[in-house]
XYZ file of C-alpha atoms in Angstrom:
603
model
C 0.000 0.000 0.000
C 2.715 2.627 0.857
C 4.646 1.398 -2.322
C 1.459 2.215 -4.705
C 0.904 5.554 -2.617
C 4.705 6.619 -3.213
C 4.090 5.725 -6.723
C 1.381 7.846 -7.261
C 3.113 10.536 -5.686
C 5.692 10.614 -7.907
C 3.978 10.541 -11.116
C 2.823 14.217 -9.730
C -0.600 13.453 -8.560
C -2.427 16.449 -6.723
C -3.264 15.370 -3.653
C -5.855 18.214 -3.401
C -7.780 16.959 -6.245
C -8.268 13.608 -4.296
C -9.632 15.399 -1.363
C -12.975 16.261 -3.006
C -13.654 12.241 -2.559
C -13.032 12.415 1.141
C -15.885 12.178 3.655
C -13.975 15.177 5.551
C -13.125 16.862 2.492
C -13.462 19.781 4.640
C -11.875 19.353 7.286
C -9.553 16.574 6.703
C -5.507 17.449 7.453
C -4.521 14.435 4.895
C -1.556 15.277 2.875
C -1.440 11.996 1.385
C -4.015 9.468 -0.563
C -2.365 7.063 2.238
C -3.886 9.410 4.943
C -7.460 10.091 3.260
C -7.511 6.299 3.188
C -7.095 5.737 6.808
C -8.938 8.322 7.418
C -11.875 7.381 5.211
C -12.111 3.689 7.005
C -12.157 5.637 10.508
C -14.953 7.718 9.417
C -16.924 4.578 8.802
C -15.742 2.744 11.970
C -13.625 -0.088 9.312
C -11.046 -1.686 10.946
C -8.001 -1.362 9.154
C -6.630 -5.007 10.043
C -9.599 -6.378 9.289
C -9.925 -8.435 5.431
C -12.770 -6.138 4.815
C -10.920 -3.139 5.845
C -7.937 -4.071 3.461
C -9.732 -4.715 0.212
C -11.830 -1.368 1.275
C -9.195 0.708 2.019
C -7.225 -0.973 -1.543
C -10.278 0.401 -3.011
C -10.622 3.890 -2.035
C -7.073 4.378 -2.527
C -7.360 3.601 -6.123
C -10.260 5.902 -5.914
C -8.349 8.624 -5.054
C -5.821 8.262 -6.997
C -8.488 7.902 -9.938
C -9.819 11.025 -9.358
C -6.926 12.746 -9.053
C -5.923 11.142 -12.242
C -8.854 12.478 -13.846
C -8.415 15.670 -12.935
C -4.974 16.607 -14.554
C -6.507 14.428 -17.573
C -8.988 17.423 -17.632
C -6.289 19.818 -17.437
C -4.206 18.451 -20.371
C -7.308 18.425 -22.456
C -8.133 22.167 -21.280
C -4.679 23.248 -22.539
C -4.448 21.033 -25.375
C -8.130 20.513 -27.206
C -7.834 23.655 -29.360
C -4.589 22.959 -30.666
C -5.581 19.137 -31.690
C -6.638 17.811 -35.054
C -9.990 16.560 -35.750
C -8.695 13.208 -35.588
C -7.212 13.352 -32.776
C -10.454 14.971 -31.076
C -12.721 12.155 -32.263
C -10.015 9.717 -30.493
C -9.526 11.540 -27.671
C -13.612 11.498 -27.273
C -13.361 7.962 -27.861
C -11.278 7.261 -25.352
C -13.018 9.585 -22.673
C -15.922 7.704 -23.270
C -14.774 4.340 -22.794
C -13.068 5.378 -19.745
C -16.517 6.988 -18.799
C -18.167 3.381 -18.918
C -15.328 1.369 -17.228
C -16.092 4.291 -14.438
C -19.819 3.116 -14.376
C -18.981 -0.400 -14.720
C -17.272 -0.586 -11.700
C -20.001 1.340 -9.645
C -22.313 -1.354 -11.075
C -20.202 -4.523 -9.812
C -20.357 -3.058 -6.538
C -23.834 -2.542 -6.173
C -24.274 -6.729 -5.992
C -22.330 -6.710 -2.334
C -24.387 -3.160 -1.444
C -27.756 -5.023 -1.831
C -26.909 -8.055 0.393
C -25.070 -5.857 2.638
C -28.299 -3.684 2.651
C -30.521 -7.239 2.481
C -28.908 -8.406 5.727
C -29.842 -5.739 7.866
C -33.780 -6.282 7.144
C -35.767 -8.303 9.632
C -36.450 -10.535 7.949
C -40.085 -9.666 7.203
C -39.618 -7.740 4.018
C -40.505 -4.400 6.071
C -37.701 -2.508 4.924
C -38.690 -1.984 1.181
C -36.955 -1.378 -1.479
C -33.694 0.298 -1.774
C -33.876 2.209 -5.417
C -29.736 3.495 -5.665
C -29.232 -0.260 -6.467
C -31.422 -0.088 -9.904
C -30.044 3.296 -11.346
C -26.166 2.369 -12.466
C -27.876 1.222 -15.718
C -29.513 4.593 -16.308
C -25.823 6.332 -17.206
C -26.319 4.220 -20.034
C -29.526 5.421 -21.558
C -29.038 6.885 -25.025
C -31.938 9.505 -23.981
C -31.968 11.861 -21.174
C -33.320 9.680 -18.183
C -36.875 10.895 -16.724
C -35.778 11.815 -13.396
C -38.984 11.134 -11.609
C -37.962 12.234 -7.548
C -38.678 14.733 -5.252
C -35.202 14.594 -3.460
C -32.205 12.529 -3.837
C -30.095 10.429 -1.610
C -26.935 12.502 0.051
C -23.690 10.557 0.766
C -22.391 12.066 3.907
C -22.812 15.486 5.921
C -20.051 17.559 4.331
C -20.800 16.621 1.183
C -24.502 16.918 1.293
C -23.175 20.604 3.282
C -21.350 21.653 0.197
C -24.814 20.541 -1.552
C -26.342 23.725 0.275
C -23.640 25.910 -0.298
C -23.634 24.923 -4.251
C -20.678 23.663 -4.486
C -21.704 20.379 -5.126
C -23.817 19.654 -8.293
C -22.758 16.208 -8.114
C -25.035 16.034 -4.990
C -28.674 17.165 -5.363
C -30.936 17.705 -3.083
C -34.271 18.521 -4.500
C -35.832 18.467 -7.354
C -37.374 21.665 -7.320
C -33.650 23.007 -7.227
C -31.899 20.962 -9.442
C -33.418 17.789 -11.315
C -30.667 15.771 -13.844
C -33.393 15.943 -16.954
C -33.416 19.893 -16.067
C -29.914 20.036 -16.251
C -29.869 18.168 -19.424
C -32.420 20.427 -21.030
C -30.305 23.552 -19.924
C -27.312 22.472 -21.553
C -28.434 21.632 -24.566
C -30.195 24.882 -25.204
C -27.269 27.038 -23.951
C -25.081 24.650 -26.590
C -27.636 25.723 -29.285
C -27.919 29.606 -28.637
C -24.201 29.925 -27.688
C -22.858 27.865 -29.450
C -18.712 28.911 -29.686
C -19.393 30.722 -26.391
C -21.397 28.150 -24.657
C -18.878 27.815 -21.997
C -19.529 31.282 -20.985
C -23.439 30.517 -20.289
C -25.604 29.063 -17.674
C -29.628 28.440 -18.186
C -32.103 28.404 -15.534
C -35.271 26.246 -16.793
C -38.993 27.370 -15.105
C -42.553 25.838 -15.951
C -43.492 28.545 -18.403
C -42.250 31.373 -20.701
C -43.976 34.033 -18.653
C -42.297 32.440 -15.521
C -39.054 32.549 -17.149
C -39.638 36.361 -18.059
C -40.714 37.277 -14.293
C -37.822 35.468 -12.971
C -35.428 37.554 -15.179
C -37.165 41.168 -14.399
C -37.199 40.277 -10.885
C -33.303 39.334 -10.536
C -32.577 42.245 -12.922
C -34.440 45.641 -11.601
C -34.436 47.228 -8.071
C -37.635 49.014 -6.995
C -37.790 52.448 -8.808
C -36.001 51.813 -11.428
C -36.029 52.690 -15.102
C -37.032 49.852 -17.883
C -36.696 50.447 -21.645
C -38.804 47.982 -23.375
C -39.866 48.001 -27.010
C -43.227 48.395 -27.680
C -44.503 45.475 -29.724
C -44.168 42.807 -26.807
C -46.755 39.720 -25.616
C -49.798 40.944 -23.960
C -48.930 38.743 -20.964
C -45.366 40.555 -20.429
C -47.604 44.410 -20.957
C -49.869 42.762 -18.141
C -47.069 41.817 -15.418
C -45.266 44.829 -16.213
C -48.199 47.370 -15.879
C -50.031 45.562 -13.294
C -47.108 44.531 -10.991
C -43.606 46.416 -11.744
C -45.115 49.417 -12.534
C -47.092 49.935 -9.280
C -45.940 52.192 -6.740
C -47.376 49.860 -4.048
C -44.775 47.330 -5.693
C -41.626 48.006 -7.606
C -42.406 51.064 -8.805
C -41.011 50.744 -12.028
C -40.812 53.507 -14.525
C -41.922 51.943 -18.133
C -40.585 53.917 -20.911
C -41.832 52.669 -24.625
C -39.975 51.945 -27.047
C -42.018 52.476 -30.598
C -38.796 52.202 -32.740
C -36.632 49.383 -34.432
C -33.725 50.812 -35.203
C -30.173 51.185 -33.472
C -30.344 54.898 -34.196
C -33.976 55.888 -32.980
C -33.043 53.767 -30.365
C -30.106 55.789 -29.142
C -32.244 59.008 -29.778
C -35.107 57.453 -27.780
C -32.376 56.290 -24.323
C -31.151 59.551 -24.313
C -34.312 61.358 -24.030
C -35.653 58.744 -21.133
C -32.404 59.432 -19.698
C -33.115 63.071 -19.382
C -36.837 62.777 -18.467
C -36.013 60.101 -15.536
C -33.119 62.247 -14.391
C -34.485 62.516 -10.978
C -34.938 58.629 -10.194
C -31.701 57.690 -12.026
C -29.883 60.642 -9.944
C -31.336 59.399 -6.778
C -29.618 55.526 -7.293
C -31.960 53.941 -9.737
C -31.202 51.986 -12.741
C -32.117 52.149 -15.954
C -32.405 48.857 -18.534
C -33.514 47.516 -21.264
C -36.325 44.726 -21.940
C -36.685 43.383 -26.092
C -38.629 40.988 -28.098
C -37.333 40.292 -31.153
C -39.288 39.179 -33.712
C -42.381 40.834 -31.477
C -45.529 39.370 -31.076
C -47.521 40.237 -33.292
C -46.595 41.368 -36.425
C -43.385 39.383 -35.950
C -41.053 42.574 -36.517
C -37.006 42.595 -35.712
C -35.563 45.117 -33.519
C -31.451 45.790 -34.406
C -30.770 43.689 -31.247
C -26.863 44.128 -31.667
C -26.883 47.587 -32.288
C -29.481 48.082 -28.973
C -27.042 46.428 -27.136
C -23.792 47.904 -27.643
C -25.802 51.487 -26.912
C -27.112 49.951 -23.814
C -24.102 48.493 -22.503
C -21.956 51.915 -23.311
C -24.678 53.037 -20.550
C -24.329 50.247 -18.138
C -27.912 49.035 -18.702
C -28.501 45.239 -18.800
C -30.265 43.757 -22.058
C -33.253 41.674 -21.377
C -34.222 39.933 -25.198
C -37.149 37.430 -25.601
C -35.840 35.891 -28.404
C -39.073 32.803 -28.434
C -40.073 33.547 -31.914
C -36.731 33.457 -33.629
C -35.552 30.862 -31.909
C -31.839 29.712 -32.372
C -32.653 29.088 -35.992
C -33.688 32.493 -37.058
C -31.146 34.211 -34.897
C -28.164 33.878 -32.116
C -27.615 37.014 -30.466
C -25.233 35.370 -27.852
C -22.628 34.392 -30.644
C -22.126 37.927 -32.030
C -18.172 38.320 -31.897
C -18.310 41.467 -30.424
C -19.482 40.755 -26.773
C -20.843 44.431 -25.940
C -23.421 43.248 -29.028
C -24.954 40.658 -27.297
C -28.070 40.924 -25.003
C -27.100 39.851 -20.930
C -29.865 37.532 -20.669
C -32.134 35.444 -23.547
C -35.285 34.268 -22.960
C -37.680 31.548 -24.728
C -40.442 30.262 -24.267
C -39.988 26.754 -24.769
C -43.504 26.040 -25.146
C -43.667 27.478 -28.486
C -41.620 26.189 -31.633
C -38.273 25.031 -29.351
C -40.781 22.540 -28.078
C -43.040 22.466 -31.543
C -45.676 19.964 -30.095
C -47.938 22.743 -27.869
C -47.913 19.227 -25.446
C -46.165 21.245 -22.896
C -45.409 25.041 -20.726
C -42.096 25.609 -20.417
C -39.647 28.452 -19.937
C -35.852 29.067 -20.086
C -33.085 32.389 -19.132
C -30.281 31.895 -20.506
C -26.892 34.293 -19.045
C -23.119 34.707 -18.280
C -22.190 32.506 -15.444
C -21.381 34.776 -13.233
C -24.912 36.510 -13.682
C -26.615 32.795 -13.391
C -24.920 30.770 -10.108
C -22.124 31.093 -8.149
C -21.291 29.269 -4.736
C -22.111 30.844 -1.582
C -19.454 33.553 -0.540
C -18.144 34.378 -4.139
C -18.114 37.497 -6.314
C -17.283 37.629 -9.711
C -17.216 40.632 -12.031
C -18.673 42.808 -9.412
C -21.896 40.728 -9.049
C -22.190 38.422 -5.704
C -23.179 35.555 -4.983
C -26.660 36.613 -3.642
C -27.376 38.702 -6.307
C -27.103 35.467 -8.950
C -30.455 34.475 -10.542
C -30.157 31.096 -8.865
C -29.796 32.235 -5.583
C -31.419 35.614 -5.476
C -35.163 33.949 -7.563
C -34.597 30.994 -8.706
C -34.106 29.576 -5.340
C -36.900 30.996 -3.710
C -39.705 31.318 -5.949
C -40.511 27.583 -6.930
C -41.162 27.869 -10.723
C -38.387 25.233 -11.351
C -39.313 22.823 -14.274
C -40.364 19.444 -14.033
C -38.428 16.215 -15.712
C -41.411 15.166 -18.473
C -42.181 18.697 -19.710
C -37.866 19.356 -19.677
C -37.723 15.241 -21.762
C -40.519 16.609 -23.953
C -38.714 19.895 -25.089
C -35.465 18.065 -25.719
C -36.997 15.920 -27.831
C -38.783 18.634 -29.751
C -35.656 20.460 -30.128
C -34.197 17.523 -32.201
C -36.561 18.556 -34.973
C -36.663 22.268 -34.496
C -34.042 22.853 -37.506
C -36.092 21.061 -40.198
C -39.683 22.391 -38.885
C -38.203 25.847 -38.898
C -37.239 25.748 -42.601
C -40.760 24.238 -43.757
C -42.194 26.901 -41.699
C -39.808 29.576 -43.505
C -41.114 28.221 -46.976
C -44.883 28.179 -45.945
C -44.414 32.016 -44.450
C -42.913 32.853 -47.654
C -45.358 30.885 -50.199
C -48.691 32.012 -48.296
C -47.716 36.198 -47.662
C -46.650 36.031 -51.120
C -50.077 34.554 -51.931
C -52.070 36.733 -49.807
C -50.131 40.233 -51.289
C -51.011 39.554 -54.813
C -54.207 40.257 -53.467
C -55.598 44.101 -53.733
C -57.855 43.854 -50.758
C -55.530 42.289 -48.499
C -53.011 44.400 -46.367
C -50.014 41.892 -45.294
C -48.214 42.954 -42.311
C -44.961 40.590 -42.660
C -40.981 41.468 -43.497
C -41.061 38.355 -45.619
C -42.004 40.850 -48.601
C -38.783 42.497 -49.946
C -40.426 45.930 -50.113
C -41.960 46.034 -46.209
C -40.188 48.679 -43.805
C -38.392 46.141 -41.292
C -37.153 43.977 -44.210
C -33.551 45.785 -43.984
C -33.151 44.409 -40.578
C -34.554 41.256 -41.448
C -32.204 40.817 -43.896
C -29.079 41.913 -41.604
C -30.043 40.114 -38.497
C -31.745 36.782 -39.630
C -29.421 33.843 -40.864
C -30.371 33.546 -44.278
C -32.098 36.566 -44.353
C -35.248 34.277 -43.391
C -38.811 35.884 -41.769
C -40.109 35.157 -38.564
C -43.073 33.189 -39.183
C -45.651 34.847 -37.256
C -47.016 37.911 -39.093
C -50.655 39.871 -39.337
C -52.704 40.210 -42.220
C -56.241 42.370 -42.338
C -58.976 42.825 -45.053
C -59.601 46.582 -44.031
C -59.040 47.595 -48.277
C -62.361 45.345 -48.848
C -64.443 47.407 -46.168
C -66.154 44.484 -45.149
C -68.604 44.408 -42.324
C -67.796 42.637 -38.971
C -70.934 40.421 -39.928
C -69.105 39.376 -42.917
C -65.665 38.869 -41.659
C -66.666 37.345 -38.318
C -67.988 34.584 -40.534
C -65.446 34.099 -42.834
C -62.892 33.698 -40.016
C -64.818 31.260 -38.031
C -64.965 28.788 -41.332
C -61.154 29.292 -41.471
C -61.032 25.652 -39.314
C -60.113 23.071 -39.522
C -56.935 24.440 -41.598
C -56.021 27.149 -39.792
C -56.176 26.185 -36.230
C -58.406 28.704 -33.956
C -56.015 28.570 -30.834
C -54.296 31.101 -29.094
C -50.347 30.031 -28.719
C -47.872 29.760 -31.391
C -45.277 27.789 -32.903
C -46.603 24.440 -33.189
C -47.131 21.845 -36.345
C -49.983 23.351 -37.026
C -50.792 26.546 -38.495
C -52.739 28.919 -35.703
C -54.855 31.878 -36.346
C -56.409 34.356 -34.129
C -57.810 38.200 -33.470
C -55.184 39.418 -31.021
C -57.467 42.416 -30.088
C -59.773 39.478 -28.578
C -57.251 37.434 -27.234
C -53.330 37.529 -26.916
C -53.275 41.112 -26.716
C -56.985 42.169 -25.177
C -54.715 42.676 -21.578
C -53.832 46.267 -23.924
C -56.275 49.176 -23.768
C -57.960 49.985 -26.975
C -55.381 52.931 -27.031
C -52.521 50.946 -26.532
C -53.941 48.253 -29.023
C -53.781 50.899 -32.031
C -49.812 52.010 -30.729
C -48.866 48.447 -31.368
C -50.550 48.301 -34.907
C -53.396 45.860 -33.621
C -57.038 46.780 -35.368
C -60.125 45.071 -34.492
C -59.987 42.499 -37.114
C -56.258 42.051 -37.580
C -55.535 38.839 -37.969
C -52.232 36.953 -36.451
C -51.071 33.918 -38.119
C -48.418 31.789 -36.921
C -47.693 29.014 -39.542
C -46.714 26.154 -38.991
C -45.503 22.757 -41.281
C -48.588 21.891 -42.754
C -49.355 21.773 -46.617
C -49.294 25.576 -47.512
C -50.945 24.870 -50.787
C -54.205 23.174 -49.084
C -53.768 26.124 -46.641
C -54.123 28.302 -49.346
C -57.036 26.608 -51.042
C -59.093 26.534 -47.985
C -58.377 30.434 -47.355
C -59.722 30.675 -50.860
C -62.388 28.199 -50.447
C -63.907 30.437 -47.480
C -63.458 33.362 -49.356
C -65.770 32.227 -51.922
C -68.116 30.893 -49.617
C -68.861 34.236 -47.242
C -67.119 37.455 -49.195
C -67.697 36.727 -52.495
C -71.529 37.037 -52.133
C -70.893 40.477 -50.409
C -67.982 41.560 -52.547
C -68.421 40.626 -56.038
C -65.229 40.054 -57.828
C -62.914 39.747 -54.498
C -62.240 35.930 -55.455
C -61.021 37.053 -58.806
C -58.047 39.138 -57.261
C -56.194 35.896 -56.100
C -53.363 34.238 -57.819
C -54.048 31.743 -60.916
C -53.810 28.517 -59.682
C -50.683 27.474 -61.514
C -48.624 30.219 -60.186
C -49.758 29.469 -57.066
C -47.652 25.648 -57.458
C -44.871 27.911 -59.393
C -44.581 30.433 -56.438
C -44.006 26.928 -53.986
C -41.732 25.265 -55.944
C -39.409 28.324 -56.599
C -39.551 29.201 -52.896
C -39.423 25.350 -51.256
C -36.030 25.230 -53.512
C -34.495 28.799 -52.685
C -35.046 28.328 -48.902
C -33.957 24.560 -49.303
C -30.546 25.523 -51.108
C -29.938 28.180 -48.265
C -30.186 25.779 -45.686
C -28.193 22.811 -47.207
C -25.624 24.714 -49.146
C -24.943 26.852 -45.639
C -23.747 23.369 -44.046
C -19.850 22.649 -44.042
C -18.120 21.344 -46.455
C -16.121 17.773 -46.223
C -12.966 19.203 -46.362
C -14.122 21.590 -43.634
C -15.436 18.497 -41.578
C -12.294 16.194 -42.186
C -9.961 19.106 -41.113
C -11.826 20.452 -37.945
C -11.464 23.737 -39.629
């Protein structure tokens, strides 16, 4: 034993590392993986002598030396990955991952000895129950996320389960409404997706609904009395807990200020003058910062989301952006190069196309580390540890999400990239459609000549719409009688329901329903008439879409407005129009993915 400890010793091993394995790993004086190992078999009450105690205390030392083995394997990889071959990455993975299951495999031979150990202390009468650690080795092996179905987890030993509480543990959860292992998955693969280069930078918090995720961000963000920038075309839900909670002087008192523009420039123009009319609060210690959604909801506009943010920033204001209806497809704000051009925190709403099925609620915030979690008693970049989302709401407040909805969004996410580009097409093929039309007003930047197609065309990979947009008949003058009708035999094509982003394309009057929260004043400020209508496509067959639209048309306006079905495209450039489209958008997709040489290089 001393021989194999002197060995290890002088091979270089960090003792340190080692020490996180100990059961005193905070108070233990051990200088030595000899030391932790006599230590470790006192803890226990293991007799040292004893057979038992020798193959035990052979074990742990191996242990110990494994981990701290592991640990300057991380550190050659840290120093080393970037500078590696793509071969050599792909054999280095390889090799991490084989050494990943001999890990597990040994955990799983000892759980046979654990059960009879645990066996012998029953009764005899069965009374005990079953033990479930024994049964979940097998689950490291599951090619899916496992469904992490528990309310609290098992804790190995009080400083560990100590160092739980602190959060500086995540090895060692405690409760699921904290921290649940499908949650954890879920939030890693969307900060992968949105950062993507930068990923390491990011942390994501996941809650049990977009609008949760939203109040969770305001709340760790603004300080009663402070100032908040946010641009004007936002979900009627967001208008609602901002005027009716932040904006109350009984409760945070926060001072909305409107934002009606787009642009980087009006945008500037409009900060300044806030700035001077809020002089007083922001004089007396308030802050002031900025809250975006981009596309908006629910004409599906883009706001110059860099630009904003570098303006923003040069004023020490934080960056709030809903990005939901772009989603990492459309746009990635967090993987602009310049790092004063990207927004501090990202928010979706999972429950829309992320998700795609409308089977499940679900929210996400995604921000620097240091603005997400840090252990107890740290500071980093002049923000502490209590003021960290996780600590300072997500903590607290409860809105933590569960392990099905988290399993159901990862699998939607697997699909999100080819249901985004059919949705693309169909936005394309049916404004396009609907704009030939005289009597019909299309409110969409798909069309090349609309007012936010510029920054549609800078911001948007591709250059590629949002796929929510409005549309109204107000040209045709037709009376509510005669409208009202017409939209109600819309279904079953276009689904009467009021979220977004699913399979299926959704159609509603936001003045009646997402947006009613809005006075009728408010309403006309964000472009919303009476009988606007939102559509949110979705992957459906645009050209039966199209058909049906016409179909209804004929059936309810026609008889009113003579001639109005004779406006629409001819049939056969109706299937021209969705070829020519379903191949442009196609190319742009499959010619923007790397080439082999790129691949086989790593470059």
């Amino acid at each position: 034993m001393q021989s194999q400890n002197k060995s290890l010793n002088s091979i270089g091993i960090d003792v340190t590392h080692a020490k996180v394995l100990s059961p005193k790993r905070n108070t233990t004086q051990a200088e030595t993986t000899q030391a932790l190992v006599e230590e470790q078999l006192s803890h226990f009450g293991i007799s040292a002598e004893s057979d038992y105690g020798k193959a035990l205390a052979n074990t742990a030392h191996h242990l110990y030396g494994a981990q701290a083995s592991v640990m300057q394997l991380w550190d050659i990889t840290s120093s080393t990955l970037q500078g590696l071959d793509k071969e050599d990455r792909l054999a280095y993975f390889n090799a991490k991952k084989f050494l990943s299951f001999q890990i597990a495999k040994i955990l799983d031979t000892l759980q046979n000895p654990f059960r009879a150990t645990y066996q012998s202390l029953s009764s005899g009468n069965g009374s005990q129950g079953h033990y479930p650690l024994f049964d979940n080795v097998t689950a490291l092996f599951s090619a899916t996320p496992v469904v992490v179905r528990t309310a609290t987890y098992v804790y190995a030993c009080t400083e560990w389960v100590d160092d739980a509480f602190q959060g500086k543990e995540f090895t060692h959860q405690i409760y699921s409404r904290l921290l649940n292992p499908t949650n954890i998955s879920l939030a890693n693969a969307i900060v992968d997706m949105e950062a993507g280069p930068y990923a390491a930078e990011y942390l994501a918090w996941n809650f049990n609904s977009g609008m949760a995720a939203i109040d969770a961000c305001l709340s760790n963000v603004l300080s009663h009395g402070d100032v908040l920038i946010v641009s004007r075309n936002v979900y009627g839900g967001v208008y609602q807990l901002l005027h009716d909670y932040f904006a109350r002087s009984n409760r945070m008192d926060i001072q909305i200020a409107w934002f009606d523009g787009y642009d980087a420039q009006s945008f500037a123009t409009f900060m300044q003058q806030t700035r001077a009319e809020h002089a007083s609060r922001l004089s007396n210690g308030a802050k002031m910062h900025v809250y975006l959604e981009s596309p908006c909801n629910p004409h599906g506009y883009v706001l110059d989301v860099p630009g904003i943010c570098e303006l923003a920033h040069a004023q020490n204001a934080l960056v709030m952006l809903d990005s939901t209806l772009a989603t990492p497809v459309l746009h990635q704000p967090l993987q602009h190069k310049n790092k004063a051009a990207r927004p501090d925190y990202v928010i979706h709403s999972y429950t829309k196309d992320l998700c795609g099925s409308g089977a499940t609620t679900a929210g996400v915030v995604i921000g620097e580390g240091h603005r997400m979690f840090q252990p107890k008693g740290s500071a980093a970049n002049g923000v502490d540890w209590s003021e960290t989302m996780f600590w300072d709401v997500y903590y607290i407040k409860g809105a933590f999400l569960d392990s099905e909805k988290a399993f159901d969004v990862l699998n939607g996410m697997k699909t999100l990239e080819q249901r985004m580009m059919t949705k693309v097409i169909n936005t394309q093929v049916f404004t396009s459609f609907l704009n030939a039309h005289a009597q019909i007003r299309v409110n969409c930047h798909a069309l090349p000549e609309h007012s936010n197609a510029g920054l549609r065309e800078k911001q948007h990979t591709h250059g590629w719409p949002c796929t929510l947009f409005t549309v109204d008949m107000a040209p045709a003058n037709l009376p509510r009688d005669v409208f009202v009708r017409f939209f109600d035999a819309l279904e079953p094509a276009f689904s009467h329901q009021v979220s977004i982003g699913q399979n299926n394309t959704i159609i509603l009057c936001p003045a009646l329903t997402s947006h009613s929260e809005l006075s009728s004043d408010e309403q006309k400020k964000a472009g919303i008439e009476l009988t606007t209508m939102r559509i949110a496509m979705g992957t459906d067959n645009v050209k039966q879409l199209i058909a049906h639209f016409m179909l209804a048309s004929k059936h309810f306006i026609e008889p009113y407005a003579p001639g109005f079905c004779e406006k629409f495209m001819a049939n056969a450039d109706i299937d021209e129009l969705y070829l020519s489209v379903s191949e442009r958008v196609s190319s742009q997709h499959f010619g923007s993915k790397a080439s082999m040489d790129s691949l086989m290089k790593g470059t």
